[in-house]
PDB file of C-alpha atoms and ligand atoms in Angstrom:
ATOM      1  CA  MET F   1      99.084 145.442  87.394  1.00 98.00           C
ATOM      2  CA  LYS F   2      95.373 145.984  87.179  1.00 98.00           C
ATOM      3  CA  ILE F   3      93.040 144.084  89.463  1.00 98.00           C
ATOM      4  CA  VAL F   4      89.327 143.726  88.641  1.00 98.00           C
ATOM      5  CA  THR F   5      86.413 141.867  90.183  1.00 98.00           C
ATOM      6  CA  ALA F   6      83.262 142.651  88.401  1.00 98.00           C
ATOM      7  CA  LEU F   7      82.468 141.089  84.966  1.00 98.00           C
ATOM      8  CA  PRO F   8      81.895 144.516  83.138  1.00 98.00           C
ATOM      9  CA  GLU F   9      85.241 145.765  84.578  1.00 98.00           C
ATOM     10  CA  MET F  10      86.857 142.612  83.391  1.00 98.00           C
ATOM     11  CA  ARG F  11      85.413 143.255  79.826  1.00 98.00           C
ATOM     12  CA  THR F  12      86.509 146.712  79.675  1.00 98.00           C
ATOM     13  CA  ALA F  13      89.766 146.166  80.887  1.00 98.00           C
ATOM     14  CA  ARG F  14      90.278 143.251  78.443  1.00 97.00           C
ATOM     15  CA  ARG F  15      89.408 145.468  75.424  1.00 97.00           C
ATOM     16  CA  ALA F  16      92.281 147.741  76.141  1.00 97.00           C
ATOM     17  CA  LEU F  17      94.860 144.898  75.899  1.00 98.00           C
ATOM     18  CA  PRO F  18      96.681 144.206  72.624  1.00 98.00           C
ATOM     19  CA  ALA F  19      97.028 140.695  70.966  1.00 97.00           C
ATOM     20  CA  PRO F  20      98.442 138.145  71.326  1.00 98.00           C
ATOM     21  CA  LEU F  21      96.760 137.864  74.932  1.00 98.00           C
ATOM     22  CA  GLY F  22      97.849 134.887  77.188  1.00 99.00           C
ATOM     23  CA  PHE F  23      95.798 133.715  80.075  1.00 99.00           C
ATOM     24  CA  VAL F  24      96.643 131.637  83.200  1.00 99.00           C
ATOM     25  CA  PRO F  25      93.693 130.462  85.220  1.00 99.00           C
ATOM     26  CA  THR F  26      94.392 129.552  88.778  1.00 99.00           C
ATOM     27  CA  MET F  27      92.701 128.848  92.259  1.00 98.00           C
ATOM     28  CA  GLY F  28      95.282 130.988  94.023  1.00 98.00           C
ATOM     29  CA  TYR F  29      97.625 130.216  96.880  1.00 98.00           C
ATOM     30  CA  LEU F  30     100.126 130.488  94.223  1.00 98.00           C
ATOM     31  CA  HIS F  31     103.545 128.687  94.021  1.00 98.00           C
ATOM     32  CA  ALA F  32     106.471 128.569  91.429  1.00 98.00           C
ATOM     33  CA  GLY F  33     104.393 126.240  89.188  1.00 98.00           C
ATOM     34  CA  HIS F  34     101.808 129.038  88.717  1.00 98.00           C
ATOM     35  CA  VAL F  35     104.683 131.395  88.169  1.00 98.00           C
ATOM     36  CA  SER F  36     106.218 129.238  85.553  1.00 98.00           C
ATOM     37  CA  LEU F  37     102.882 129.255  83.578  1.00 98.00           C
ATOM     38  CA  VAL F  38     103.034 133.157  83.683  1.00 99.00           C
ATOM     39  CA  GLN F  39     106.528 132.983  82.595  1.00 98.00           C
ATOM     40  CA  THR F  40     105.919 130.766  79.591  1.00 98.00           C
ATOM     41  CA  ALA F  41     102.765 133.026  78.750  1.00 98.00           C
ATOM     42  CA  ARG F  42     104.909 136.150  78.867  1.00 98.00           C
ATOM     43  CA  ALA F  43     107.482 134.631  76.482  1.00 98.00           C
ATOM     44  CA  ALA F  44     104.714 134.216  73.828  1.00 98.00           C
ATOM     45  CA  CYS F  45     102.338 136.878  74.460  1.00 98.00           C
ATOM     46  CA  VAL F  46     102.261 140.747  74.385  1.00 98.00           C
ATOM     47  CA  ARG F  47      99.983 140.822  77.506  1.00 98.00           C
ATOM     48  CA  VAL F  48      99.228 138.295  80.181  1.00 98.00           C
ATOM     49  CA  VAL F  49      95.883 137.885  82.334  1.00 99.00           C
ATOM     50  CA  ALA F  50      95.721 135.574  85.302  1.00 99.00           C
ATOM     51  CA  SER F  51      92.529 134.876  87.263  1.00 99.00           C
ATOM     52  CA  ILE F  52      92.231 133.811  90.889  1.00 99.00           C
ATOM     53  CA  PHE F  53      89.073 132.019  91.758  1.00 99.00           C
ATOM     54  CA  VAL F  54      88.434 129.022  93.959  1.00 98.00           C
ATOM     55  CA  ASN F  55      85.769 127.316  92.024  1.00 98.00           C
ATOM     56  CA  PRO F  56      83.131 125.729  94.291  1.00 98.00           C
ATOM     57  CA  THR F  57      81.464 123.653  91.679  1.00 98.00           C
ATOM     58  CA  GLN F  58      84.605 121.618  91.076  1.00 98.00           C
ATOM     59  CA  PHE F  59      84.823 120.389  94.737  1.00 98.00           C
ATOM     60  CA  GLY F  60      82.924 117.494  95.790  1.00 98.00           C
ATOM     61  CA  PRO F  61      80.531 117.586  98.934  1.00 96.00           C
ATOM     62  CA  ASN F  62      83.233 115.948 101.160  1.00 94.00           C
ATOM     63  CA  GLU F  63      86.131 117.892  99.765  1.00 97.00           C
ATOM     64  CA  ASP F  64      88.355 120.543 100.896  1.00 97.00           C
ATOM     65  CA  LEU F  65      86.538 123.745  99.651  1.00 98.00           C
ATOM     66  CA  ALA F  66      86.084 125.348 103.120  1.00 97.00           C
ATOM     67  CA  LYS F  67      89.660 124.945 103.903  1.00 97.00           C
ATOM     68  CA  TYR F  68      91.257 125.550 100.629  1.00 98.00           C
ATOM     69  CA  PRO F  69      94.272 127.816 101.311  1.00 98.00           C
ATOM     70  CA  ARG F  70      93.941 131.400 100.381  1.00 98.00           C
ATOM     71  CA  ASP F  71      96.287 134.385 100.493  1.00 98.00           C
ATOM     72  CA  LEU F  72      95.147 137.209  97.939  1.00 98.00           C
ATOM     73  CA  PRO F  73      97.815 139.777  98.923  1.00 98.00           C
ATOM     74  CA  ARG F  74     100.572 137.345  98.536  1.00 98.00           C
ATOM     75  CA  ASP F  75      99.133 136.019  95.167  1.00 99.00           C
ATOM     76  CA  LEU F  76      98.762 139.533  93.671  1.00 99.00           C
ATOM     77  CA  ALA F  77     102.308 140.396  94.720  1.00 98.00           C
ATOM     78  CA  MET F  78     103.621 137.236  93.067  1.00 98.00           C
ATOM     79  CA  LEU F  79     101.612 137.871  89.809  1.00 98.00           C
ATOM     80  CA  ASP F  80     103.000 141.506  89.853  1.00 98.00           C
ATOM     81  CA  THR F  81     106.387 140.407  90.118  1.00 98.00           C
ATOM     82  CA  ALA F  82     105.994 137.801  87.406  1.00 98.00           C
ATOM     83  CA  GLY F  83     104.731 140.469  84.975  1.00 98.00           C
ATOM     84  CA  VAL F  84     101.020 139.818  84.757  1.00 98.00           C
ATOM     85  CA  ASP F  85      99.167 142.802  83.285  1.00 98.00           C
ATOM     86  CA  LEU F  86      95.583 142.141  84.597  1.00 98.00           C
ATOM     87  CA  VAL F  87      94.232 139.909  87.351  1.00 99.00           C
ATOM     88  CA  TRP F  88      90.543 138.874  87.558  1.00 99.00           C
ATOM     89  CA  THR F  89      89.328 137.881  90.970  1.00 99.00           C
ATOM     90  CA  PRO F  90      85.707 137.170  90.375  1.00 98.00           C
ATOM     91  CA  THR F  91      83.555 136.384  93.505  1.00 98.00           C
ATOM     92  CA  VAL F  92      81.366 133.400  93.634  1.00 98.00           C
ATOM     93  CA  GLU F  93      78.344 135.601  93.109  1.00 98.00           C
ATOM     94  CA  VAL F  94      80.049 137.060  89.860  1.00 98.00           C
ATOM     95  CA  MET F  95      80.557 133.593  88.505  1.00 98.00           C
ATOM     96  CA  TYR F  96      77.474 131.954  89.886  1.00 98.00           C
ATOM     97  CA  PRO F  97      74.591 134.347  90.385  1.00 98.00           C
ATOM     98  CA  PRO F  98      71.458 132.750  92.191  1.00 97.00           C
ATOM     99  CA  SER F  99      69.716 131.770  89.014  1.00 96.00           C
ATOM    100  CA  PHE F 100      72.708 130.142  87.376  1.00 98.00           C
ATOM    101  CA  GLN F 101      71.797 126.608  85.806  1.00 98.00           C
ATOM    102  CA  THR F 102      73.936 126.046  82.747  1.00 98.00           C
ATOM    103  CA  TRP F 103      76.802 123.494  82.690  1.00 98.00           C
ATOM    104  CA  VAL F 104      79.540 122.654  80.296  1.00 98.00           C
ATOM    105  CA  GLU F 105      80.317 118.957  80.327  1.00 98.00           C
ATOM    106  CA  VAL F 106      82.910 116.960  78.405  1.00 98.00           C
ATOM    107  CA  ASP F 107      81.656 113.307  78.025  1.00 97.00           C
ATOM    108  CA  GLY F 108      84.031 110.229  77.533  1.00 95.00           C
ATOM    109  CA  LEU F 109      87.482 111.816  78.632  1.00 96.00           C
ATOM    110  CA  THR F 110      85.885 112.668  82.052  1.00 98.00           C
ATOM    111  CA  ARG F 111      84.621 109.170  82.904  1.00 96.00           C
ATOM    112  CA  ARG F 112      87.788 107.602  84.111  1.00 94.00           C
ATOM    113  CA  LEU F 113      90.629 108.466  86.488  1.00 97.00           C
ATOM    114  CA  GLU F 114      89.982 111.553  88.406  1.00 98.00           C
ATOM    115  CA  GLY F 115      86.505 111.703  86.946  1.00 97.00           C
ATOM    116  CA  GLU F 116      85.525 108.296  88.208  1.00 97.00           C
ATOM    117  CA  VAL F 117      86.684 109.170  91.948  1.00 97.00           C
ATOM    118  CA  ARG F 118      85.608 112.839  91.747  1.00 97.00           C
ATOM    119  CA  PRO F 119      82.253 112.800  90.094  1.00 96.00           C
ATOM    120  CA  ARG F 120      81.165 116.190  88.771  1.00 97.00           C
ATOM    121  CA  HIS F 121      84.555 117.555  89.268  1.00 98.00           C
ATOM    122  CA  PHE F 122      85.386 117.986  85.615  1.00 98.00           C
ATOM    123  CA  ARG F 123      81.794 119.544  84.960  1.00 98.00           C
ATOM    124  CA  GLY F 124      82.727 122.136  87.499  1.00 98.00           C
ATOM    125  CA  VAL F 125      86.191 122.697  85.752  1.00 99.00           C
ATOM    126  CA  THR F 126      84.874 122.873  82.191  1.00 99.00           C
ATOM    127  CA  THR F 127      81.909 125.125  83.141  1.00 99.00           C
ATOM    128  CA  VAL F 128      84.278 127.734  85.031  1.00 99.00           C
ATOM    129  CA  VAL F 129      86.973 127.542  82.392  1.00 99.00           C
ATOM    130  CA  ALA F 130      84.444 128.157  79.600  1.00 99.00           C
ATOM    131  CA  LYS F 131      83.145 131.198  81.487  1.00 98.00           C
ATOM    132  CA  LEU F 132      86.639 132.394  82.045  1.00 99.00           C
ATOM    133  CA  PHE F 133      87.426 131.954  78.305  1.00 98.00           C
ATOM    134  CA  ASN F 134      84.406 133.853  77.430  1.00 98.00           C
ATOM    135  CA  ALA F 135      85.175 136.854  79.695  1.00 98.00           C
ATOM    136  CA  VAL F 136      88.868 137.082  78.968  1.00 98.00           C
ATOM    137  CA  GLY F 137      89.092 135.913  75.317  1.00 98.00           C
ATOM    138  CA  PRO F 138      92.647 135.134  75.322  1.00 98.00           C
ATOM    139  CA  ASP F 139      94.622 134.006  72.292  1.00 98.00           C
ATOM    140  CA  LYS F 140      96.556 131.348  74.287  1.00 99.00           C
ATOM    141  CA  ALA F 141      95.660 129.837  77.631  1.00 99.00           C
ATOM    142  CA  TYR F 142      98.255 127.976  79.881  1.00 99.00           C
ATOM    143  CA  PHE F 143      97.740 124.824  82.026  1.00 99.00           C
ATOM    144  CA  GLY F 144      99.960 122.662  84.025  1.00 98.00           C
ATOM    145  CA  GLN F 145     100.981 118.983  83.112  1.00 98.00           C
ATOM    146  CA  LYS F 146     100.381 117.947  86.734  1.00 98.00           C
ATOM    147  CA  ASP F 147      96.737 117.954  86.009  1.00 98.00           C
ATOM    148  CA  ALA F 148      97.207 115.803  82.928  1.00 98.00           C
ATOM    149  CA  GLN F 149      93.435 114.888  82.560  1.00 98.00           C
ATOM    150  CA  GLN F 150      92.222 118.351  83.220  1.00 98.00           C
ATOM    151  CA  ALA F 151      94.536 119.497  80.253  1.00 98.00           C
ATOM    152  CA  ALA F 152      93.137 116.799  78.117  1.00 98.00           C
ATOM    153  CA  VAL F 153      89.604 117.682  79.023  1.00 98.00           C
ATOM    154  CA  ILE F 154      90.099 121.461  78.336  1.00 98.00           C
ATOM    155  CA  ARG F 155      91.669 120.772  75.009  1.00 98.00           C
ATOM    156  CA  ARG F 156      88.571 118.609  74.045  1.00 98.00           C
ATOM    157  CA  MET F 157      86.307 121.501  75.277  1.00 98.00           C
ATOM    158  CA  THR F 158      88.216 123.970  73.368  1.00 98.00           C
ATOM    159  CA  LYS F 159      88.008 122.191  70.173  1.00 98.00           C
ATOM    160  CA  ASP F 160      84.483 121.062  70.544  1.00 98.00           C
ATOM    161  CA  LEU F 161      83.112 124.422  71.496  1.00 98.00           C
ATOM    162  CA  ASP F 162      85.135 126.111  68.822  1.00 98.00           C
ATOM    163  CA  PHE F 163      86.905 128.460  71.176  1.00 99.00           C
ATOM    164  CA  PRO F 164      89.503 130.417  69.129  1.00 98.00           C
ATOM    165  CA  ILE F 165      92.139 129.776  71.799  1.00 99.00           C
ATOM    166  CA  GLU F 166      95.406 127.643  71.801  1.00 98.00           C
ATOM    167  CA  ILE F 167      95.797 125.465  74.822  1.00 98.00           C
ATOM    168  CA  ILE F 168      99.366 125.141  76.107  1.00 98.00           C
ATOM    169  CA  VAL F 169     100.417 122.429  78.541  1.00 98.00           C
ATOM    170  CA  CYS F 170     103.567 123.399  80.522  1.00 98.00           C
ATOM    171  CA  PRO F 171     105.767 120.920  82.577  1.00 98.00           C
ATOM    172  CA  THR F 172     105.218 120.189  86.048  1.00 98.00           C
ATOM    173  CA  LEU F 173     107.417 122.143  88.529  1.00 98.00           C
ATOM    174  CA  ARG F 174     108.769 120.002  91.310  1.00 98.00           C
ATOM    175  CA  GLU F 175     110.492 120.604  94.698  1.00 98.00           C
ATOM    176  CA  ALA F 176     114.113 119.501  94.936  1.00 98.00           C
ATOM    177  CA  ASP F 177     112.964 116.106  96.249  1.00 98.00           C
ATOM    178  CA  GLY F 178     110.658 115.413  93.365  1.00 98.00           C
ATOM    179  CA  LEU F 179     107.265 116.284  94.969  1.00 99.00           C
ATOM    180  CA  ALA F 180     105.106 118.097  92.345  1.00 99.00           C
ATOM    181  CA  MET F 181     104.330 121.778  93.514  1.00 98.00           C
ATOM    182  CA  SER F 182     100.749 121.878  94.534  1.00 98.00           C
ATOM    183  CA  SER F 183      98.715 124.541  96.658  1.00 98.00           C
ATOM    184  CA  ARG F 184      97.536 121.570  98.785  1.00 97.00           C
ATOM    185  CA  ASN F 185     101.042 120.617  99.819  1.00 98.00           C
ATOM    186  CA  ILE F 186     100.539 123.217 102.526  1.00 98.00           C
ATOM    187  CA  TYR F 187      98.213 120.721 104.186  1.00 98.00           C
ATOM    188  CA  LEU F 188     101.066 118.173 104.977  1.00 98.00           C
ATOM    189  CA  ASN F 189     103.034 118.222 108.217  1.00 98.00           C
ATOM    190  CA  SER F 190     106.502 117.306 108.316  1.00 98.00           C
ATOM    191  CA  GLU F 191     106.146 113.530 108.378  1.00 98.00           C
ATOM    192  CA  GLU F 192     103.507 113.687 105.587  1.00 98.00           C
ATOM    193  CA  ARG F 193     105.727 115.881 103.682  1.00 98.00           C
ATOM    194  CA  GLN F 194     108.458 113.391 103.756  1.00 98.00           C
ATOM    195  CA  ALA F 195     106.039 110.638 102.876  1.00 98.00           C
ATOM    196  CA  ALA F 196     104.715 112.620 100.083  1.00 98.00           C
ATOM    197  CA  THR F 197     107.830 111.995  98.082  1.00 98.00           C
ATOM    198  CA  VAL F 198     106.200 108.447  97.383  1.00 99.00           C
ATOM    199  CA  LEU F 199     104.382 109.715  94.409  1.00 99.00           C
ATOM    200  CA  PHE F 200     107.615 110.688  92.659  1.00 99.00           C
ATOM    201  CA  ARG F 201     109.495 107.870  93.898  1.00 98.00           C
ATOM    202  CA  ALA F 202     106.889 105.408  92.464  1.00 99.00           C
ATOM    203  CA  LEU F 203     106.496 107.089  89.129  1.00 99.00           C
ATOM    204  CA  SER F 204     110.340 106.972  88.795  1.00 98.00           C
ATOM    205  CA  ALA F 205     110.518 103.176  89.623  1.00 98.00           C
ATOM    206  CA  ALA F 206     107.963 102.618  86.883  1.00 98.00           C
ATOM    207  CA  LYS F 207     109.853 104.908  84.444  1.00 98.00           C
ATOM    208  CA  ALA F 208     113.187 103.197  85.221  1.00 98.00           C
ATOM    209  CA  SER F 209     111.497  99.909  84.537  1.00 98.00           C
ATOM    210  CA  TYR F 210     110.214 101.343  81.272  1.00 98.00           C
ATOM    211  CA  ASP F 211     113.614 102.570  80.321  1.00 98.00           C
ATOM    212  CA  SER F 212     115.258  99.271  80.782  1.00 98.00           C
ATOM    213  CA  GLY F 213     112.689  97.728  78.292  1.00 98.00           C
ATOM    214  CA  GLU F 214     109.395  96.792  80.460  1.00 98.00           C
ATOM    215  CA  ARG F 215     106.342  97.372  78.092  1.00 98.00           C
ATOM    216  CA  GLY F 216     103.621  95.552  80.040  1.00 98.00           C
ATOM    217  CA  ALA F 217     101.355  98.259  81.595  1.00 98.00           C
ATOM    218  CA  GLU F 218     100.319  96.163  84.457  1.00 98.00           C
ATOM    219  CA  LYS F 219     103.931  95.706  85.495  1.00 98.00           C
ATOM    220  CA  LEU F 220     104.210  99.438  85.706  1.00 98.00           C
ATOM    221  CA  ARG F 221     101.075  99.788  87.746  1.00 98.00           C
ATOM    222  CA  ALA F 222     102.305  97.044  90.006  1.00 98.00           C
ATOM    223  CA  LEU F 223     105.545  98.824  90.676  1.00 98.00           C
ATOM    224  CA  VAL F 224     103.677 101.930  91.617  1.00 98.00           C
ATOM    225  CA  ARG F 225     101.396  99.966  93.835  1.00 98.00           C
ATOM    226  CA  GLU F 226     104.293  98.183  95.668  1.00 98.00           C
ATOM    227  CA  THR F 227     106.235 101.527  96.248  1.00 98.00           C
ATOM    228  CA  VAL F 228     103.150 103.277  97.729  1.00 98.00           C
ATOM    229  CA  ALA F 229     102.487 100.130  99.728  1.00 98.00           C
ATOM    230  CA  ALA F 230     105.912 100.524 101.461  1.00 98.00           C
ATOM    231  CA  GLU F 231     105.119 103.944 102.653  1.00 98.00           C
ATOM    232  CA  PRO F 232     102.932 103.719 105.839  1.00 98.00           C
ATOM    233  CA  LEU F 233     101.358 107.248 105.693  1.00 98.00           C
ATOM    234  CA  ALA F 234     100.348 106.755 101.971  1.00 98.00           C
ATOM    235  CA  ARG F 235      97.057 105.036 100.718  1.00 98.00           C
ATOM    236  CA  LEU F 236      96.845 104.586  97.028  1.00 98.00           C
ATOM    237  CA  GLN F 237      93.489 105.690  95.563  1.00 98.00           C
ATOM    238  CA  TYR F 238      94.266 104.729  91.809  1.00 98.00           C
ATOM    239  CA  VAL F 239      97.227 104.074  89.541  1.00 98.00           C
ATOM    240  CA  SER F 240      96.567 104.158  85.851  1.00 98.00           C
ATOM    241  CA  CYS F 241      98.638 103.532  82.600  1.00 98.00           C
ATOM    242  CA  THR F 242      96.634 104.843  79.604  1.00 98.00           C
ATOM    243  CA  ASP F 243      97.218 105.974  76.053  1.00 97.00           C
ATOM    244  CA  TYR F 244      98.308 109.736  76.277  1.00 96.00           C
ATOM    245  CA  ASP F 245      95.608 111.052  74.163  1.00 94.00           C
ATOM    246  CA  THR F 246      92.464 108.913  74.658  1.00 94.00           C
ATOM    247  CA  LEU F 247      93.120 108.005  78.355  1.00 96.00           C
ATOM    248  CA  GLU F 248      92.196 104.470  77.634  1.00 96.00           C
ATOM    249  CA  GLU F 249      93.859 101.916  79.814  1.00 97.00           C
ATOM    250  CA  LEU F 250      96.799 100.160  78.152  1.00 98.00           C
ATOM    251  CA  GLU F 251      97.920  96.400  78.073  1.00 98.00           C
ATOM    252  CA  THR F 252     101.117  97.204  76.176  1.00 98.00           C
ATOM    253  CA  LEU F 253     102.908 100.454  75.902  1.00 98.00           C
ATOM    254  CA  ARG F 254     103.560 101.546  72.377  1.00 95.00           C
ATOM    255  CA  GLY F 255     103.463 105.204  71.591  1.00 94.00           C
ATOM    256  CA  LYS F 256     103.079 108.058  74.277  1.00 97.00           C
ATOM    257  CA  ALA F 257     101.535 106.897  77.563  1.00 98.00           C
ATOM    258  CA  LEU F 258     100.302 108.398  80.811  1.00 98.00           C
ATOM    259  CA  LEU F 259     101.183 106.893  84.081  1.00 98.00           C
ATOM    260  CA  SER F 260      98.979 108.674  86.636  1.00 98.00           C
ATOM    261  CA  MET F 261      98.136 108.140  90.237  1.00 98.00           C
ATOM    262  CA  ALA F 262      96.314 109.573  93.130  1.00 98.00           C
ATOM    263  CA  VAL F 263      97.313 109.152  96.833  1.00 98.00           C
ATOM    264  CA  PHE F 264      96.212 109.967 100.195  1.00 98.00           C
ATOM    265  CA  ILE F 265      98.801 111.052 102.580  1.00 98.00           C
ATOM    266  CA  GLY F 266      97.016 111.147 105.817  1.00 97.00           C
ATOM    267  CA  PRO F 267      93.893 113.252 104.919  1.00 97.00           C
ATOM    268  CA  THR F 268      95.560 115.136 101.940  1.00 98.00           C
ATOM    269  CA  ARG F 269      94.853 113.948  98.580  1.00 98.00           C
ATOM    270  CA  LEU F 270      97.780 114.366  95.964  1.00 98.00           C
ATOM    271  CA  ILE F 271      98.032 113.618  92.365  1.00 98.00           C
ATOM    272  CA  ASP F 272     101.065 113.158  89.943  1.00 99.00           C
ATOM    273  CA  ASN F 273     101.910 111.731  86.664  1.00 99.00           C
ATOM    274  CA  PHE F 274     104.662 111.011  84.208  1.00 98.00           C
ATOM    275  CA  VAL F 275     104.594 111.001  80.473  1.00 98.00           C
ATOM    276  CA  ILE F 276     106.192 107.885  79.307  1.00 98.00           C
ATOM    277  CA  GLY F 277     107.459 106.891  75.701  1.00 93.00           C
TER     278      GLY F 277
HETATM  279  N1  LIG X   1     103.723 121.882  89.926  1.00 52.83           N
HETATM  280  C1  LIG X   1     103.077 122.499  88.846  1.00 52.83           C
HETATM  281  N2  LIG X   1     103.733 122.727  87.903  1.00 52.83           N
HETATM  282  C2  LIG X   1     103.250 123.460  86.709  1.00 52.83           C
HETATM  283  N3  LIG X   1     101.795 123.752  86.648  1.00 52.83           N
HETATM  284  C3  LIG X   1     101.011 123.425  87.780  1.00 52.83           C
HETATM  285  C4  LIG X   1     101.692 122.869  88.816  1.00 52.83           C
HETATM  286  N4  LIG X   1     100.711 122.852  89.917  1.00 52.83           N
HETATM  287  C5  LIG X   1      99.613 123.380  89.348  1.00 52.83           C
HETATM  288  N5  LIG X   1      99.920 123.731  88.121  1.00 52.83           N
HETATM  289  C6  LIG X   1      98.877 124.374  87.085  1.00 52.83           C
HETATM  290  O1  LIG X   1      98.361 125.598  87.663  1.00 52.83           O
HETATM  291  C7  LIG X   1      97.070 125.816  87.208  1.00 52.83           C
HETATM  292  C8  LIG X   1      96.163 126.349  88.325  1.00 52.83           C
HETATM  293  O2  LIG X   1      96.090 125.191  89.204  1.00 52.83           O
HETATM  294  P1  LIG X   1      95.729 125.316  90.765  1.00 52.83           P
HETATM  295  O3  LIG X   1      95.616 126.679  91.055  1.00 52.83           O
HETATM  296  O4  LIG X   1      94.481 124.308  90.869  1.00 52.83           O
HETATM  297  O5  LIG X   1      96.884 124.868  91.491  1.00 52.83           O
HETATM  298  P2  LIG X   1      97.339 123.488  92.253  1.00 52.83           P
HETATM  299  O6  LIG X   1      98.704 123.562  92.680  1.00 52.83           O
HETATM  300  O7  LIG X   1      97.103 122.555  91.054  1.00 52.83           O
HETATM  301  O8  LIG X   1      96.479 123.503  93.298  1.00 52.83           O
HETATM  302  P3  LIG X   1      95.752 122.054  93.813  1.00 52.83           P
HETATM  303  O9  LIG X   1      96.884 121.020  93.988  1.00 52.83           O
HETATM  304  O10 LIG X   1      95.278 122.463  95.236  1.00 52.83           O
HETATM  305  O11 LIG X   1      94.603 121.859  92.880  1.00 52.83           O
HETATM  306  C9  LIG X   1      96.690 124.589  86.646  1.00 52.83           C
HETATM  307  O12 LIG X   1      96.756 124.584  85.162  1.00 52.83           O
HETATM  308  C10 LIG X   1      97.613 123.531  87.049  1.00 52.83           C
HETATM  309  O13 LIG X   1      97.893 122.472  86.342  1.00 52.83           O
HETATM  310 MG1  LIG X   2      94.844 122.268  90.960  1.00 52.83          MG
END
C-alpha cells in the first residue's frame, strides 16, 4: 500500500493505477463502517484509493475539531489489511494554502436538517470532496448511508458539476445493540454508550409503527421524540421525516422516506437514520 501526502505525489501515484478506480474518503479514526466501504469498492474496482483528512472547514466554531480522534498508524494498518492500494493523507496546508478562497456550495438540499443546525458544514464537505475528486479522479466513490444528507448533497454536486464519477451509498454498519458505528462514539463513557442506543431504539419504534400501517409523518416523529425523552442522558436536536430524494418534510408517507435524527448524548452529538418504504 502506497501512502502519499503532497498533491503532486498523489497525482503521479494516481496515474499509475488502472481503471476502474474506487475511492473512499474518510476523516480517519477508522471503524468497521469505513472498512465495509473499502470492501464494497474492492469488489467492484481494480484499484482502491482511500483518503484520510480531518477537514477543518466542515466543523463549526464550537464543534470538536481540536479533539477529533486521530490514530494514523492504526488507520493505515486497517486500510492495508482491507486491501487499499493508495492512501492520500493531505495536510491542512496541502488542502487549504493561505491564499485559498474558493468554495463549492450546494444550495437547496443543504438548507435543512444537518445544514440548518450546522451552518457552513456542507460547504466544507462539498469543497473538500470536490478537491479530493479532482486529485484522485476515481470512477466510483463510496459513501455511508449513516450520513444520508451528505450522500444526497454529494450526489447533487457530482451531477451539477459534471464529475464523471458514480456515487455509491453503502448501508450503515451497526454495533450489536444497534448503535451506528461512528468515529465519535469514542467520546462516550460507559453510561453514555448505553444511552446512545436510544437513536436506534427510537428509529426502530417508528419503523415498527410504519410496518403496522402508520403513514402519518408526524406520528412517526412523535414516536422518536417520546423515545428520546424517556432517556435521561439524551437530548433530541431534531427529528425529521422527509421524502428520500428531495429531503422535503412529509405529512403522509407514500414512496421512499428518510427518517433522520440528531441527538446529544451528554456533550456528544450523534446522528442516525432509517430509510422507510
Ligand atoms: N456506520 C457506518 N457505516 C457505513 N458507513 C459509514 C459509517 N459511519 C461512517 N460511514 C461513512 O464513512 C465515510 C467517512 O466518514 P467519517 O470519516 O466522517 O466517519 P464517521 O464515523 O462518520 O465519523 P464521525 O461520526 O465522527 O463523523 C462517510 O462516507 C460516512 O458516511
Ligand atoms: Mg462522519
